[in-house]
Amino acid sequence: MTPLPQVRNRRAALLGAVCVLTLTGCGGGDPDAGTNGVGKLAADKIQSTSVTAAGAADAVRLSGTVLTSGKAYTLDMRLKSDGGSGSVTSKGSTFGLLRIGEQLYLKADADFWNDNGDSGTGDKLHGKYVKVPQGDPSYKKFSGFTDKDVLLSSLLTLHGSLATDGHHDQNGVRTIRITGDKGSGGTLDVSLEGKPYPLRLVRAGGAGTLTFSDWGKSFTVKEPADDDTVDYGKQLPSS
């Protein structure tokens, strides 16, 4: 039995709607239609364009895991050019970091300080913002987690031969994915909407996965109150 014309028309309309929504197939729909256009670029150009956009942004929120020097860190940081704040978790212990200009503060509970060899000082330092002297080894170790330019320049790198790996979605935002050495050198999802910011990074060698959000959304960092601050001078007691 031949379908009625009205039924055929409905089927055609439904198929056309599906094609528009998926932006793929069904007559060769352009997956980059309505995007910022970076999906049409070569992989190396996509990466450089994304890095440039990230560097020009006033602020960003970064969260996820990083493995470095044999240690795993879970980060949730908000960063801008002149400071940053957030939390870092390592070996089950969480501590806060706050940087204003060149001054870095570390905030942790009593167990953190006691576990770092400061039995007896933990109660005194619990919940306090402890000034980290620039000459203390901890300053170099932790300040990088609060420095937008340093952190992004070290993270937004793929290794090996670059290639594109199709169109994807990151929290409802369309992305183009680029890979290094077919994924073994890392993958980077770049936004196809608005500015081509990096949105998700899988680091090479299983060295962590990070997401980036709140690009360009400024925030305020301010000095903690004097009665919430501890200054040990030139060296932390745990160093």
PDB file of C-alpha atoms in Angstrom:
ATOM      1  CA  MET A   1       0.000   0.000   0.000  1.00  0.00           C
ATOM      2  CA  THR A   2       1.392   3.403  -0.968  1.00  0.00           C
ATOM      3  CA  PRO A   3       1.658   5.869   1.987  1.00  0.00           C
ATOM      4  CA  LEU A   4      -0.727   8.784   1.832  1.00  0.00           C
ATOM      5  CA  PRO A   5       0.845  12.082   0.713  1.00  0.00           C
ATOM      6  CA  GLN A   6       0.092  13.656   4.086  1.00  0.00           C
ATOM      7  CA  VAL A   7       1.973  10.869   5.916  1.00  0.00           C
ATOM      8  CA  ARG A   8       4.937  11.153   3.542  1.00  0.00           C
ATOM      9  CA  ASN A   9       5.077  14.910   4.129  1.00  0.00           C
ATOM     10  CA  ARG A  10       5.093  14.427   7.905  1.00  0.00           C
ATOM     11  CA  ARG A  11       7.900  11.904   7.680  1.00  0.00           C
ATOM     12  CA  ALA A  12       9.918  14.257   5.500  1.00  0.00           C
ATOM     13  CA  ALA A  13       9.362  17.142   7.900  1.00  0.00           C
ATOM     14  CA  LEU A  14      10.418  14.995  10.880  1.00  0.00           C
ATOM     15  CA  LEU A  15      13.557  13.807   9.091  1.00  0.00           C
ATOM     16  CA  GLY A  16      14.440  17.386   8.204  1.00  0.00           C
ATOM     17  CA  ALA A  17      14.069  18.475  11.828  1.00  0.00           C
ATOM     18  CA  VAL A  18      16.338  15.665  13.001  1.00  0.00           C
ATOM     19  CA  CYS A  19      18.950  16.687  10.451  1.00  0.00           C
ATOM     20  CA  VAL A  20      18.903  20.288  11.653  1.00  0.00           C
ATOM     21  CA  LEU A  21      19.227  19.279  15.297  1.00  0.00           C
ATOM     22  CA  THR A  22      22.116  16.877  14.754  1.00  0.00           C
ATOM     23  CA  LEU A  23      23.882  19.080  12.184  1.00  0.00           C
ATOM     24  CA  THR A  24      25.181  15.922  10.573  1.00  0.00           C
ATOM     25  CA  GLY A  25      24.412  13.757   7.571  1.00  0.00           C
ATOM     26  CA  CYS A  26      20.968  13.856   5.977  1.00  0.00           C
ATOM     27  CA  GLY A  27      22.162  15.776   2.981  1.00  0.00           C
ATOM     28  CA  GLY A  28      25.559  16.959   4.272  1.00  0.00           C
ATOM     29  CA  GLY A  29      24.600  19.504   6.961  1.00  0.00           C
ATOM     30  CA  ASP A  30      27.503  21.676   8.085  1.00  0.00           C
ATOM     31  CA  PRO A  31      28.485  20.792  11.714  1.00  0.00           C
ATOM     32  CA  ASP A  32      30.174  24.214  11.980  1.00  0.00           C
ATOM     33  CA  ALA A  33      27.082  26.166  10.975  1.00  0.00           C
ATOM     34  CA  GLY A  34      26.402  28.897  13.514  1.00  0.00           C
ATOM     35  CA  THR A  35      29.723  28.416  15.318  1.00  0.00           C
ATOM     36  CA  ASN A  36      32.761  30.664  15.729  1.00  0.00           C
ATOM     37  CA  GLY A  37      34.407  28.865  12.806  1.00  0.00           C
ATOM     38  CA  VAL A  38      37.466  27.384  14.526  1.00  0.00           C
ATOM     39  CA  GLY A  39      36.230  23.886  13.729  1.00  0.00           C
ATOM     40  CA  LYS A  40      37.208  24.489  10.121  1.00  0.00           C
ATOM     41  CA  LEU A  41      40.845  25.225  11.028  1.00  0.00           C
ATOM     42  CA  ALA A  42      43.789  22.849  11.096  1.00  0.00           C
ATOM     43  CA  ALA A  43      44.469  21.241  14.490  1.00  0.00           C
ATOM     44  CA  ASP A  44      47.612  23.266  15.230  1.00  0.00           C
ATOM     45  CA  LYS A  45      45.770  26.487  14.397  1.00  0.00           C
ATOM     46  CA  ILE A  46      42.872  25.505  16.662  1.00  0.00           C
ATOM     47  CA  GLN A  47      45.291  24.948  19.521  1.00  0.00           C
ATOM     48  CA  SER A  48      47.150  28.230  19.043  1.00  0.00           C
ATOM     49  CA  THR A  49      43.886  30.156  18.674  1.00  0.00           C
ATOM     50  CA  SER A  50      42.569  28.607  21.880  1.00  0.00           C
ATOM     51  CA  VAL A  51      45.765  29.349  23.809  1.00  0.00           C
ATOM     52  CA  THR A  52      45.640  32.964  22.634  1.00  0.00           C
ATOM     53  CA  ALA A  53      42.009  33.312  23.738  1.00  0.00           C
ATOM     54  CA  ALA A  54      42.835  31.814  27.132  1.00  0.00           C
ATOM     55  CA  GLY A  55      45.759  34.166  27.638  1.00  0.00           C
ATOM     56  CA  ALA A  56      43.640  37.207  26.815  1.00  0.00           C
ATOM     57  CA  ALA A  57      40.827  36.293  29.222  1.00  0.00           C
ATOM     58  CA  ASP A  58      40.665  38.242  32.474  1.00  0.00           C
ATOM     59  CA  ALA A  59      39.764  35.234  34.604  1.00  0.00           C
ATOM     60  CA  VAL A  60      38.964  31.521  34.580  1.00  0.00           C
ATOM     61  CA  ARG A  61      37.855  28.725  36.881  1.00  0.00           C
ATOM     62  CA  LEU A  62      39.875  25.536  36.678  1.00  0.00           C
ATOM     63  CA  SER A  63      38.893  22.234  38.274  1.00  0.00           C
ATOM     64  CA  GLY A  64      39.993  18.633  38.033  1.00  0.00           C
ATOM     65  CA  THR A  65      43.056  16.521  38.686  1.00  0.00           C
ATOM     66  CA  VAL A  66      46.725  17.038  37.961  1.00  0.00           C
ATOM     67  CA  LEU A  67      49.491  14.468  38.385  1.00  0.00           C
ATOM     68  CA  THR A  68      52.937  16.017  38.676  1.00  0.00           C
ATOM     69  CA  SER A  69      56.238  14.777  40.083  1.00  0.00           C
ATOM     70  CA  GLY A  70      54.562  11.551  41.125  1.00  0.00           C
ATOM     71  CA  LYS A  71      51.891  13.332  43.192  1.00  0.00           C
ATOM     72  CA  ALA A  72      48.184  13.733  42.464  1.00  0.00           C
ATOM     73  CA  TYR A  73      46.376  17.003  43.155  1.00  0.00           C
ATOM     74  CA  THR A  74      42.687  17.812  42.853  1.00  0.00           C
ATOM     75  CA  LEU A  75      42.189  21.479  42.055  1.00  0.00           C
ATOM     76  CA  ASP A  76      39.294  23.889  42.224  1.00  0.00           C
ATOM     77  CA  MET A  77      40.794  27.311  41.543  1.00  0.00           C
ATOM     78  CA  ARG A  78      39.614  30.690  40.322  1.00  0.00           C
ATOM     79  CA  LEU A  79      42.430  32.577  38.640  1.00  0.00           C
ATOM     80  CA  LYS A  80      43.133  36.025  37.260  1.00  0.00           C
ATOM     81  CA  SER A  81      46.244  37.985  36.386  1.00  0.00           C
ATOM     82  CA  ASP A  82      46.841  39.513  39.814  1.00  0.00           C
ATOM     83  CA  GLY A  83      45.724  36.702  42.075  1.00  0.00           C
ATOM     84  CA  GLY A  84      43.734  33.576  42.651  1.00  0.00           C
ATOM     85  CA  SER A  85      41.908  31.536  45.261  1.00  0.00           C
ATOM     86  CA  GLY A  86      40.572  28.049  45.719  1.00  0.00           C
ATOM     87  CA  SER A  87      41.317  24.654  47.150  1.00  0.00           C
ATOM     88  CA  VAL A  88      43.815  21.876  46.543  1.00  0.00           C
ATOM     89  CA  THR A  89      43.474  18.281  47.732  1.00  0.00           C
ATOM     90  CA  SER A  90      46.394  15.882  47.962  1.00  0.00           C
ATOM     91  CA  LYS A  91      46.629  12.534  49.767  1.00  0.00           C
ATOM     92  CA  GLY A  92      43.200  13.072  51.280  1.00  0.00           C
ATOM     93  CA  SER A  93      44.113  16.438  52.768  1.00  0.00           C
ATOM     94  CA  THR A  94      42.516  19.657  51.521  1.00  0.00           C
ATOM     95  CA  PHE A  95      43.955  23.134  51.955  1.00  0.00           C
ATOM     96  CA  GLY A  96      43.053  26.547  50.634  1.00  0.00           C
ATOM     97  CA  LEU A  97      45.278  28.870  48.648  1.00  0.00           C
ATOM     98  CA  LEU A  98      44.914  32.621  48.277  1.00  0.00           C
ATOM     99  CA  ARG A  99      47.274  34.881  46.356  1.00  0.00           C
ATOM    100  CA  ILE A 100      47.020  38.652  46.181  1.00  0.00           C
ATOM    101  CA  GLY A 101      49.769  40.096  44.038  1.00  0.00           C
ATOM    102  CA  GLU A 102      52.951  38.404  45.260  1.00  0.00           C
ATOM    103  CA  GLN A 103      51.586  37.470  48.683  1.00  0.00           C
ATOM    104  CA  LEU A 104      50.538  33.836  49.027  1.00  0.00           C
ATOM    105  CA  TYR A 105      48.444  32.463  51.894  1.00  0.00           C
ATOM    106  CA  LEU A 106      47.844  28.826  52.840  1.00  0.00           C
ATOM    107  CA  LYS A 107      44.799  27.874  54.910  1.00  0.00           C
ATOM    108  CA  ALA A 108      44.361  24.389  56.362  1.00  0.00           C
ATOM    109  CA  ASP A 109      43.033  22.500  59.357  1.00  0.00           C
ATOM    110  CA  ALA A 110      44.987  21.227  62.346  1.00  0.00           C
ATOM    111  CA  ASP A 111      45.426  17.747  60.858  1.00  0.00           C
ATOM    112  CA  PHE A 112      47.174  19.197  57.795  1.00  0.00           C
ATOM    113  CA  TRP A 113      49.787  20.973  59.906  1.00  0.00           C
ATOM    114  CA  ASN A 114      50.192  18.054  62.312  1.00  0.00           C
ATOM    115  CA  ASP A 115      50.610  15.613  59.418  1.00  0.00           C
ATOM    116  CA  ASN A 116      53.348  17.837  58.053  1.00  0.00           C
ATOM    117  CA  GLY A 117      55.444  17.424  61.165  1.00  0.00           C
ATOM    118  CA  ASP A 118      54.098  20.261  63.263  1.00  0.00           C
ATOM    119  CA  SER A 119      52.504  18.411  66.124  1.00  0.00           C
ATOM    120  CA  GLY A 120      51.479  20.969  68.706  1.00  0.00           C
ATOM    121  CA  THR A 121      51.041  23.850  66.243  1.00  0.00           C
ATOM    122  CA  GLY A 122      48.030  22.453  64.416  1.00  0.00           C
ATOM    123  CA  ASP A 123      45.456  23.913  66.800  1.00  0.00           C
ATOM    124  CA  LYS A 124      47.093  27.328  66.574  1.00  0.00           C
ATOM    125  CA  LEU A 125      47.073  27.313  62.764  1.00  0.00           C
ATOM    126  CA  HIS A 126      43.692  25.637  62.268  1.00  0.00           C
ATOM    127  CA  GLY A 127      41.594  27.696  59.853  1.00  0.00           C
ATOM    128  CA  LYS A 128      44.108  30.539  59.736  1.00  0.00           C
ATOM    129  CA  TYR A 129      45.593  32.196  56.664  1.00  0.00           C
ATOM    130  CA  VAL A 130      49.294  31.474  57.018  1.00  0.00           C
ATOM    131  CA  LYS A 131      51.572  33.781  55.051  1.00  0.00           C
ATOM    132  CA  VAL A 132      53.944  31.819  52.814  1.00  0.00           C
ATOM    133  CA  PRO A 133      57.323  33.600  52.550  1.00  0.00           C
ATOM    134  CA  GLN A 134      58.690  33.854  49.008  1.00  0.00           C
ATOM    135  CA  GLY A 135      61.933  32.246  50.150  1.00  0.00           C
ATOM    136  CA  ASP A 136      60.163  29.194  51.550  1.00  0.00           C
ATOM    137  CA  PRO A 137      60.155  26.051  49.347  1.00  0.00           C
ATOM    138  CA  SER A 138      56.375  25.890  49.701  1.00  0.00           C
ATOM    139  CA  TYR A 139      55.995  29.214  47.927  1.00  0.00           C
ATOM    140  CA  LYS A 140      57.342  27.952  44.621  1.00  0.00           C
ATOM    141  CA  LYS A 141      55.494  24.662  45.010  1.00  0.00           C
ATOM    142  CA  PHE A 142      52.056  26.155  45.626  1.00  0.00           C
ATOM    143  CA  SER A 143      52.078  29.627  44.055  1.00  0.00           C
ATOM    144  CA  GLY A 144      51.927  28.069  40.588  1.00  0.00           C
ATOM    145  CA  PHE A 145      48.455  26.738  41.419  1.00  0.00           C
ATOM    146  CA  THR A 146      47.296  30.364  41.813  1.00  0.00           C
ATOM    147  CA  ASP A 147      49.038  31.878  38.774  1.00  0.00           C
ATOM    148  CA  LYS A 148      46.809  31.942  35.705  1.00  0.00           C
ATOM    149  CA  ASP A 149      49.543  32.517  33.130  1.00  0.00           C
ATOM    150  CA  VAL A 150      51.983  29.992  34.608  1.00  0.00           C
ATOM    151  CA  LEU A 151      49.363  27.309  35.094  1.00  0.00           C
ATOM    152  CA  LEU A 152      47.725  27.627  31.677  1.00  0.00           C
ATOM    153  CA  SER A 153      51.036  27.803  29.797  1.00  0.00           C
ATOM    154  CA  SER A 154      52.151  24.565  31.421  1.00  0.00           C
ATOM    155  CA  LEU A 155      48.826  22.769  30.979  1.00  0.00           C
ATOM    156  CA  LEU A 156      47.506  23.741  27.539  1.00  0.00           C
ATOM    157  CA  THR A 157      50.012  21.591  25.684  1.00  0.00           C
ATOM    158  CA  LEU A 158      49.439  18.508  23.572  1.00  0.00           C
ATOM    159  CA  HIS A 159      52.289  16.196  22.662  1.00  0.00           C
ATOM    160  CA  GLY A 160      53.030  14.612  19.317  1.00  0.00           C
ATOM    161  CA  SER A 161      51.281  15.002  15.991  1.00  0.00           C
ATOM    162  CA  LEU A 162      48.095  17.074  16.236  1.00  0.00           C
ATOM    163  CA  ALA A 163      44.803  16.163  14.589  1.00  0.00           C
ATOM    164  CA  THR A 164      41.119  16.967  14.918  1.00  0.00           C
ATOM    165  CA  ASP A 165      38.819  14.350  16.433  1.00  0.00           C
ATOM    166  CA  GLY A 166      35.324  15.473  15.586  1.00  0.00           C
ATOM    167  CA  HIS A 167      32.658  17.633  17.150  1.00  0.00           C
ATOM    168  CA  HIS A 168      31.662  17.067  20.760  1.00  0.00           C
ATOM    169  CA  ASP A 169      29.745  18.632  23.640  1.00  0.00           C
ATOM    170  CA  GLN A 170      31.006  19.949  26.955  1.00  0.00           C
ATOM    171  CA  ASN A 171      28.274  20.802  29.449  1.00  0.00           C
ATOM    172  CA  GLY A 172      25.925  21.839  26.669  1.00  0.00           C
ATOM    173  CA  VAL A 173      28.515  23.790  24.679  1.00  0.00           C
ATOM    174  CA  ARG A 174      29.540  22.530  21.252  1.00  0.00           C
ATOM    175  CA  THR A 175      33.257  21.862  20.929  1.00  0.00           C
ATOM    176  CA  ILE A 176      35.874  20.735  18.463  1.00  0.00           C
ATOM    177  CA  ARG A 177      38.341  18.209  19.852  1.00  0.00           C
ATOM    178  CA  ILE A 178      42.008  18.081  18.965  1.00  0.00           C
ATOM    179  CA  THR A 179      44.387  15.296  19.905  1.00  0.00           C
ATOM    180  CA  GLY A 180      48.083  14.687  20.195  1.00  0.00           C
ATOM    181  CA  ASP A 181      49.262  11.378  18.716  1.00  0.00           C
ATOM    182  CA  LYS A 182      45.683  10.099  18.397  1.00  0.00           C
ATOM    183  CA  GLY A 183      44.981  10.807  22.076  1.00  0.00           C
ATOM    184  CA  SER A 184      48.070   9.366  23.728  1.00  0.00           C
ATOM    185  CA  GLY A 185      49.535  12.874  23.715  1.00  0.00           C
ATOM    186  CA  GLY A 186      46.400  14.372  25.273  1.00  0.00           C
ATOM    187  CA  THR A 187      43.108  15.819  24.037  1.00  0.00           C
ATOM    188  CA  LEU A 188      41.696  19.329  24.163  1.00  0.00           C
ATOM    189  CA  ASP A 189      38.078  20.382  23.631  1.00  0.00           C
ATOM    190  CA  VAL A 190      37.747  23.941  22.318  1.00  0.00           C
ATOM    191  CA  SER A 191      34.516  25.911  22.373  1.00  0.00           C
ATOM    192  CA  LEU A 192      32.715  26.443  19.079  1.00  0.00           C
ATOM    193  CA  GLU A 193      30.467  29.028  20.704  1.00  0.00           C
ATOM    194  CA  GLY A 194      31.624  32.552  21.412  1.00  0.00           C
ATOM    195  CA  LYS A 195      35.353  32.852  21.931  1.00  0.00           C
ATOM    196  CA  PRO A 196      37.373  29.664  21.280  1.00  0.00           C
ATOM    197  CA  TYR A 197      38.256  28.998  24.906  1.00  0.00           C
ATOM    198  CA  PRO A 198      39.590  25.606  26.025  1.00  0.00           C
ATOM    199  CA  LEU A 199      36.866  23.768  27.955  1.00  0.00           C
ATOM    200  CA  ARG A 200      38.293  20.348  28.733  1.00  0.00           C
ATOM    201  CA  LEU A 201      41.802  18.947  28.764  1.00  0.00           C
ATOM    202  CA  VAL A 202      42.873  15.330  29.129  1.00  0.00           C
ATOM    203  CA  ARG A 203      46.596  15.401  29.764  1.00  0.00           C
ATOM    204  CA  ALA A 204      49.041  13.050  28.093  1.00  0.00           C
ATOM    205  CA  GLY A 205      50.049   9.869  29.875  1.00  0.00           C
ATOM    206  CA  GLY A 206      47.076   9.860  32.214  1.00  0.00           C
ATOM    207  CA  ALA A 207      48.403  12.946  34.005  1.00  0.00           C
ATOM    208  CA  GLY A 208      44.968  14.271  34.852  1.00  0.00           C
ATOM    209  CA  THR A 209      41.770  15.773  33.441  1.00  0.00           C
ATOM    210  CA  LEU A 210      40.778  19.417  33.835  1.00  0.00           C
ATOM    211  CA  THR A 211      37.751  21.489  32.935  1.00  0.00           C
ATOM    212  CA  PHE A 212      37.752  25.254  32.378  1.00  0.00           C
ATOM    213  CA  SER A 213      34.768  27.521  32.947  1.00  0.00           C
ATOM    214  CA  ASP A 214      33.755  31.079  33.876  1.00  0.00           C
ATOM    215  CA  TRP A 215      36.094  32.527  31.277  1.00  0.00           C
ATOM    216  CA  GLY A 216      36.272  36.298  31.642  1.00  0.00           C
ATOM    217  CA  LYS A 217      34.094  36.354  34.777  1.00  0.00           C
ATOM    218  CA  SER A 218      35.957  38.537  37.243  1.00  0.00           C
ATOM    219  CA  PHE A 219      36.013  37.980  40.990  1.00  0.00           C
ATOM    220  CA  THR A 220      37.467  39.710  44.033  1.00  0.00           C
ATOM    221  CA  VAL A 221      40.436  38.622  46.127  1.00  0.00           C
ATOM    222  CA  LYS A 222      41.069  40.543  49.321  1.00  0.00           C
ATOM    223  CA  GLU A 223      43.475  40.421  52.217  1.00  0.00           C
ATOM    224  CA  PRO A 224      42.233  38.274  55.104  1.00  0.00           C
ATOM    225  CA  ALA A 225      41.561  39.963  58.433  1.00  0.00           C
ATOM    226  CA  ASP A 226      44.555  40.431  60.717  1.00  0.00           C
ATOM    227  CA  ASP A 227      43.089  38.193  63.422  1.00  0.00           C
ATOM    228  CA  ASP A 228      42.715  35.414  60.814  1.00  0.00           C
ATOM    229  CA  THR A 229      46.335  35.704  59.658  1.00  0.00           C
ATOM    230  CA  VAL A 230      49.541  34.118  60.963  1.00  0.00           C
ATOM    231  CA  ASP A 231      52.984  35.351  59.884  1.00  0.00           C
ATOM    232  CA  TYR A 232      55.950  33.069  60.604  1.00  0.00           C
ATOM    233  CA  GLY A 233      58.480  35.374  58.990  1.00  0.00           C
ATOM    234  CA  LYS A 234      60.954  33.929  56.533  1.00  0.00           C
ATOM    235  CA  GLN A 235      60.059  30.239  56.767  1.00  0.00           C
ATOM    236  CA  LEU A 236      57.010  28.136  57.524  1.00  0.00           C
ATOM    237  CA  PRO A 237      57.309  25.750  60.461  1.00  0.00           C
ATOM    238  CA  SER A 238      56.480  22.779  58.203  1.00  0.00           C
ATOM    239  CA  SER A 239      59.174  23.441  55.605  1.00  0.00           C
TER     240      SER A 239
END
